[in-house]
Coordinates of C-alpha atoms and ligand atoms in Angstrom, one line a residue:
M1 CA 6.3 0.3 -17.7
A2 CA 7.4 0.7 -14.0
N3 CA 8.1 -2.6 -12.6
I4 CA 8.6 -2.7 -8.8
G5 CA 10.3 -5.4 -6.7
Y6 CA 9.1 -6.0 -3.1
L7 CA 11.7 -7.4 -0.7
Q8 CA 10.8 -8.6 2.8
V9 CA 13.9 -8.0 4.9
N10 CA 12.7 -9.2 8.3
R11 CA 9.6 -10.7 9.8
H12 CA 9.4 -9.0 13.1
C13 CA 7.9 -5.7 14.2
N14 CA 7.6 -3.1 17.0
N15 CA 3.9 -2.7 16.3
A16 CA 1.3 -5.5 16.6
C17 CA -1.4 -4.5 14.0
H18 CA -4.5 -6.7 14.4
F19 CA -4.8 -7.1 10.6
C20 CA -1.1 -7.5 9.8
S21 CA -0.9 -9.6 6.6
N22 CA 2.5 -11.0 7.4
P23 CA 2.6 -12.6 10.8
S24 CA 6.0 -12.8 12.5
N25 CA 8.3 -15.8 12.0
W26 CA 11.4 -14.0 13.1
N27 CA 13.2 -14.7 9.8
N28 CA 15.7 -12.2 8.5
I29 CA 17.2 -11.9 5.0
T30 CA 20.9 -12.7 4.9
Y31 CA 23.3 -10.2 3.3
G32 CA 24.4 -12.6 0.5
R33 CA 20.8 -13.5 -0.4
W34 CA 19.9 -9.8 -0.4
I35 CA 22.7 -9.0 -2.9
E36 CA 21.5 -11.8 -5.2
L37 CA 17.9 -10.5 -5.1
I38 CA 18.9 -6.9 -5.8
D39 CA 21.1 -8.0 -8.7
E40 CA 18.1 -9.9 -10.1
F41 CA 15.9 -6.9 -9.9
I42 CA 18.5 -4.9 -11.8
K43 CA 18.9 -7.7 -14.4
N44 CA 15.1 -7.7 -15.0
N45 CA 15.1 -3.9 -15.5
Y46 CA 13.1 -3.1 -12.4
S47 CA 13.0 0.6 -11.6
W48 CA 12.2 0.4 -7.9
V49 CA 12.8 -1.8 -4.9
I50 CA 10.5 -1.6 -1.9
F51 CA 11.9 -2.8 1.5
T52 CA 9.0 -4.0 3.5
W53 CA 7.4 -6.2 6.1
W54 CA 7.4 -6.5 8.8
E55 CA 9.4 -3.5 9.7
P56 CA 12.5 -2.8 7.6
T57 CA 13.8 -0.1 9.9
L58 CA 14.5 -2.8 12.5
S59 CA 17.2 -4.2 10.2
S60 CA 20.5 -2.6 11.1
D61 CA 21.7 -3.2 7.5
L62 CA 18.9 -1.0 5.9
P63 CA 21.1 2.1 5.3
K64 CA 23.8 -0.1 3.7
W65 CA 21.3 -1.7 1.4
I66 CA 19.8 1.6 0.4
S67 CA 23.3 2.9 -0.5
Y68 CA 24.0 -0.2 -2.6
C69 CA 20.8 0.4 -4.6
K70 CA 21.7 4.0 -5.1
Q71 CA 25.1 3.0 -6.5
K72 CA 23.4 0.6 -8.9
W73 CA 20.8 3.2 -10.0
L74 CA 17.9 1.3 -8.5
W75 CA 15.5 3.6 -6.7
S76 CA 14.6 2.5 -3.2
R77 CA 11.7 3.1 -0.9
I78 CA 10.5 1.6 2.4
I79 CA 7.1 0.9 3.9
S80 CA 7.3 1.7 7.6
N81 CA 5.1 2.0 10.6
G82 CA 7.0 5.2 11.6
M83 CA 8.2 4.0 15.0
M84 CA 12.0 4.3 14.4
C85 CA 11.9 7.5 12.4
A86 CA 10.5 9.3 15.5
S87 CA 14.3 9.6 16.2
Y88 CA 15.6 12.5 14.1
D89 CA 19.1 11.0 14.1
Y90 CA 17.9 7.7 12.7
T91 CA 15.9 9.4 10.0
K92 CA 18.9 11.5 9.0
R93 CA 21.0 8.3 8.6
L94 CA 18.4 7.0 6.1
A95 CA 18.4 10.3 4.3
D96 CA 22.2 10.3 4.2
S97 CA 22.2 6.8 2.6
W98 CA 20.0 8.4 -0.2
L99 CA 16.6 6.9 0.7
E100 CA 14.2 8.4 -1.9
L101 CA 10.8 7.7 -0.5
V102 CA 9.1 6.4 2.6
H103 CA 5.5 5.2 2.8
F104 CA 4.2 5.6 6.3
S105 CA 1.2 3.5 7.4
V106 CA -1.3 5.9 8.9
Y107 CA -4.6 4.3 9.8
S108 CA -6.5 7.2 11.2
C109 CA -6.4 10.9 12.1
H110 CA -7.6 9.8 15.5
A111 CA -4.7 8.7 17.8
K112 CA -7.0 6.4 19.7
V113 CA -8.1 4.5 16.6
H114 CA -4.6 4.2 15.2
D115 CA -3.1 3.0 18.6
F116 CA -5.9 0.5 19.0
L117 CA -5.3 -0.9 15.5
T118 CA -1.5 -1.1 16.0
D119 CA -2.1 -2.5 19.5
T120 CA 0.8 -0.2 20.5
P121 CA 0.3 2.8 22.8
W122 CA 1.7 6.2 21.5
S123 CA 2.3 4.7 18.0
W124 CA 0.3 7.5 16.4
L125 CA 2.3 10.3 18.2
K126 CA 5.6 8.6 17.1
L127 CA 4.3 8.3 13.6
M128 CA 3.5 12.0 13.4
K129 CA 7.1 12.8 14.6
S130 CA 8.4 10.4 12.0
I131 CA 6.5 12.2 9.2
T132 CA 7.9 15.5 10.5
N133 CA 11.5 14.2 10.6
A134 CA 11.4 12.6 7.2
L135 CA 10.1 15.8 5.6
K136 CA 12.7 17.8 7.4
C137 CA 15.5 15.5 6.1
G138 CA 14.3 15.9 2.5
I139 CA 12.8 12.3 2.2
R140 CA 9.7 12.2 0.1
V141 CA 6.7 10.9 2.1
Q142 CA 3.6 9.0 0.9
I143 CA 0.8 7.6 3.1
N144 CA -0.6 4.1 3.1
T145 CA -3.9 3.4 4.9
V146 CA -5.4 -0.1 5.4
I147 CA -9.2 0.3 5.0
N148 CA -10.9 -1.5 7.9
H149 CA -14.0 -1.4 10.1
Y150 CA -12.5 1.1 12.5
N151 CA -11.5 3.8 10.0
E152 CA -14.1 3.2 7.3
D153 CA -16.3 6.1 8.2
H154 CA -13.5 8.8 8.3
L155 CA -11.1 8.1 5.5
D156 CA -11.9 11.6 4.2
K157 CA -11.1 13.2 7.6
T158 CA -7.8 11.4 7.7
V159 CA -6.6 12.7 4.4
K160 CA -7.8 16.2 5.2
F161 CA -5.9 16.1 8.5
L162 CA -2.7 14.9 6.7
V163 CA -2.9 17.5 3.9
K164 CA -3.5 20.3 6.4
H165 CA -0.6 19.3 8.7
F166 CA 1.9 18.0 6.2
P167 CA 1.3 19.9 2.9
P168 CA 4.4 18.4 1.1
I169 CA 2.7 15.0 1.0
R170 CA 1.4 14.5 -2.5
H171 CA 0.4 10.8 -2.8
F172 CA -1.9 8.5 -0.8
V173 CA -2.6 4.8 -1.1
W174 CA -5.5 2.9 0.4
N175 CA -5.1 -0.9 0.7
N176 CA -8.3 -2.8 1.2
L177 CA -7.8 -5.2 4.1
D178 CA -6.1 -8.5 3.2
A179 CA -7.8 -11.1 5.4
E180 CA -6.0 -14.1 3.9
M181 CA -2.7 -13.8 5.8
M182 CA -3.8 -12.0 8.9
R183 CA -4.0 -13.6 12.3
K184 CA -7.5 -15.0 12.8
T185 CA -8.0 -13.6 16.3
D186 CA -11.5 -12.4 17.4
V187 CA -10.3 -8.8 17.4
A188 CA -8.7 -9.2 13.9
M189 CA -11.9 -10.5 12.5
T190 CA -13.8 -7.4 13.7
T191 CA -11.6 -5.3 11.5
L192 CA -13.1 -6.5 8.2
P193 CA -14.6 -3.4 6.5
D194 CA -18.2 -2.8 5.4
F195 CA -17.7 -1.8 1.7
N196 CA -20.9 0.2 1.6
K197 CA -19.9 2.2 4.7
F198 CA -16.4 3.1 3.4
K199 CA -17.7 3.9 -0.1
P200 CA -18.9 7.5 0.7
S201 CA -16.0 8.4 2.9
L202 CA -13.5 7.0 0.3
K203 CA -15.3 9.0 -2.5
N204 CA -15.1 12.2 -0.4
A205 CA -11.4 11.5 0.3
M206 CA -10.7 11.0 -3.4
D207 CA -12.6 14.1 -4.4
F208 CA -10.7 16.2 -1.8
L209 CA -7.3 14.9 -3.0
E210 CA -8.2 15.4 -6.6
W211 CA -9.3 19.0 -6.0
N212 CA -6.1 19.6 -4.0
W213 CA -3.8 18.3 -6.8
R214 CA -2.8 15.2 -4.9
T215 CA -2.5 11.7 -6.5
F216 CA -3.8 8.4 -5.0
R217 CA -4.3 4.7 -5.5
A218 CA -6.7 2.1 -4.1
E219 CA -5.7 -1.6 -3.9
K220 CA -8.0 -4.6 -3.8
M221 CA -10.9 -2.3 -4.7
P222 CA -13.7 -3.4 -7.1
L223 CA -14.3 -0.6 -9.6
C224 CA -18.0 -0.3 -8.8
Y225 CA -16.9 1.2 -5.4
I226 CA -14.7 3.9 -7.0
R227 CA -16.6 5.0 -10.1
G228 CA -14.9 8.0 -11.7
Y229 CA -11.5 7.0 -10.3
E230 CA -11.0 3.7 -12.1
R231 CA -7.5 4.8 -13.2
C232 CA -6.5 4.9 -9.5
S233 CA -7.1 1.2 -8.9
T234 CA -3.6 -0.4 -8.6
E235 CA -4.8 -3.6 -10.2
T236 CA -6.6 -1.9 -13.1
R237 CA -3.4 0.1 -13.8
K238 CA -1.4 -3.1 -13.9
I239 CA -3.9 -4.8 -16.1
I240 CA -4.0 -1.9 -18.6
K241 CA -0.2 -1.3 -18.5
N242 CA 0.7 -4.9 -18.5
E243 CA 3.0 -4.6 -15.5
E244 CA 4.4 -7.2 -13.2
R245 CA 5.6 -7.4 -9.6
L246 CA 8.3 -9.6 -8.1
I247 CA 7.9 -10.2 -4.4
Y248 CA 10.3 -12.0 -2.2
F249 CA 8.7 -13.4 1.0
L250 CA 10.5 -14.6 4.1
D251 CA 8.2 -17.6 4.4
F252 CA 7.0 -20.7 2.5
R253 CA 6.0 -18.5 -0.5
E254 CA 9.7 -17.4 -1.1
Q255 CA 9.1 -15.7 -4.4
I256 CA 6.1 -14.7 -6.3
R257 CA 6.0 -13.1 -9.8
E258 CA 2.6 -11.4 -10.1
V259 CA 1.4 -11.1 -13.6
D260 CA -2.3 -11.9 -13.1
F261 CA -4.1 -9.1 -11.2
Y262 CA -7.6 -10.5 -11.3
H263 CA -9.2 -11.6 -8.1
E264 CA -12.7 -13.2 -7.7
K265 CA -15.6 -12.2 -9.9
L266 CA -19.3 -12.7 -9.1
S267 CA -21.9 -13.9 -11.7
E268 CA -23.2 -10.3 -11.9
C269 CA -19.8 -9.1 -13.1
Q270 CA -20.6 -10.8 -16.5
Q271 CA -23.1 -8.0 -17.1
C272 CA -20.7 -5.2 -16.2
D273 CA -19.0 -3.1 -18.9
L274 CA -15.9 -2.7 -16.6
N275 CA -15.4 -6.4 -16.2
T276 CA -12.3 -6.6 -18.4
I277 CA -10.4 -3.9 -16.5
C278 CA -11.7 -4.6 -13.0
S279 CA -9.9 -7.0 -10.7
G280 CA -13.1 -8.0 -8.8
I281 CA -13.1 -8.8 -5.1
Y282 CA -10.1 -10.2 -3.3
E283 CA -10.9 -13.4 -1.4
W284 CA -14.7 -13.0 -1.9
K285 CA -15.7 -16.6 -1.2
K286 CA -13.5 -17.0 2.0
Y287 CA -13.9 -13.6 3.8
F288 CA -16.0 -11.1 1.9
S289 CA -19.1 -13.0 0.7
Y290 CA -21.2 -10.3 2.3
V291 CA -19.9 -7.8 -0.2
K292 CA -22.3 -6.9 -3.1
V293 CA -21.2 -5.8 -6.6
Y294 CA -23.0 -3.3 -8.8
P295 CA -22.6 -4.0 -12.5
Q296 CA -21.9 -0.8 -14.5
K297 CA -23.2 0.5 -17.8
V298 CA -20.3 2.3 -19.4
S299 CA -20.0 3.4 -23.0
K300 CA -17.0 2.2 -25.1
E301 CA -15.9 5.9 -25.4
E302 CA -15.7 6.1 -21.6
I303 CA -13.7 2.9 -21.3
E304 CA -11.3 4.2 -23.9
K305 CA -11.0 7.4 -21.9
I306 CA -10.2 5.5 -18.7
I307 CA -7.5 3.5 -20.5
K308 CA -6.0 6.6 -22.1
R309 CA -6.0 8.5 -18.8
T310 CA -4.4 5.5 -17.0
N311 CA -1.7 5.2 -19.6
I312 CA -0.7 8.9 -19.3
D313 CA -1.2 9.3 -15.5
Ligands
LIG1 S1 -19.7 -5.5 -11.0 FE1 -17.9 -6.8 -10.9 S2 -16.7 -6.3 -12.7 FE2 -18.2 -4.6 -12.4 S3 -17.0 -3.1 -11.3 FE3 -18.1 -4.4 -9.8 S4 -16.7 -6.0 -9.2 FE4 -15.9 -5.0 -11.1

């Protein structure tokens, strides 16, 4: 079981993504509090800590924290927008502090689409430089993509572009948009995805990655939208493997221990054979009531195969 702790280290950013799920409150974690939290992860046998939101590279203490984790045998990774790592010297500092892994958030293979979504000119170009720098410095790179209205028709082109230009990248993660915490501006509300539109491009993207020996995950994704790749749903994996997540927020939520990975289910889900291993639809009533579900007929043998494959993958 691979338990992962998420740690918000600051709540400000040098991008302004329309759908950002953690709006700024300018809070920063204190050094003392940070040590307490890391020691708690270690005590609870967590294997990874992820430094995240808004943008961990804006914390000057980041290299120091990464070194501390390394000394305590806790693997560390960051989720980053790739603005700071456009500087080779900065990336080298992270590598020298023994950063294992960075997840860069790439929204599209098209610079225009990415820059529009981040609301930050030249952010795509900087991100490409960051990926290049991280790979040069020997830091493992993975890609996170938020699925939204503006990239839903070319998720496949984006992964093909990244695999072609950055062959060492082996793992990709799609996060279905989290409308709950994002700013409710008019532009932000236009980013909600059309599930039936992203379905074929996501399927092509998954097929392409599978054929090219890459691995991938999809978060907040009902299983009827990724048939054949159920084992790649992050929630299904946690349900099957009985995992938990500990998340420290720099806002009113403070600390959440996630052990329940089911979202909302529709009445049709009762007829679906995947019901017990599917998380359903996140925030269906509030934001995604236009999304339809497609109950699946699946044999017991196939479900057993899915569970077996998930456990060994
Ligand atoms: S019909 Fe419901 S339970 Fe079945 S895969 Fe779709 S969302 Fe999941």
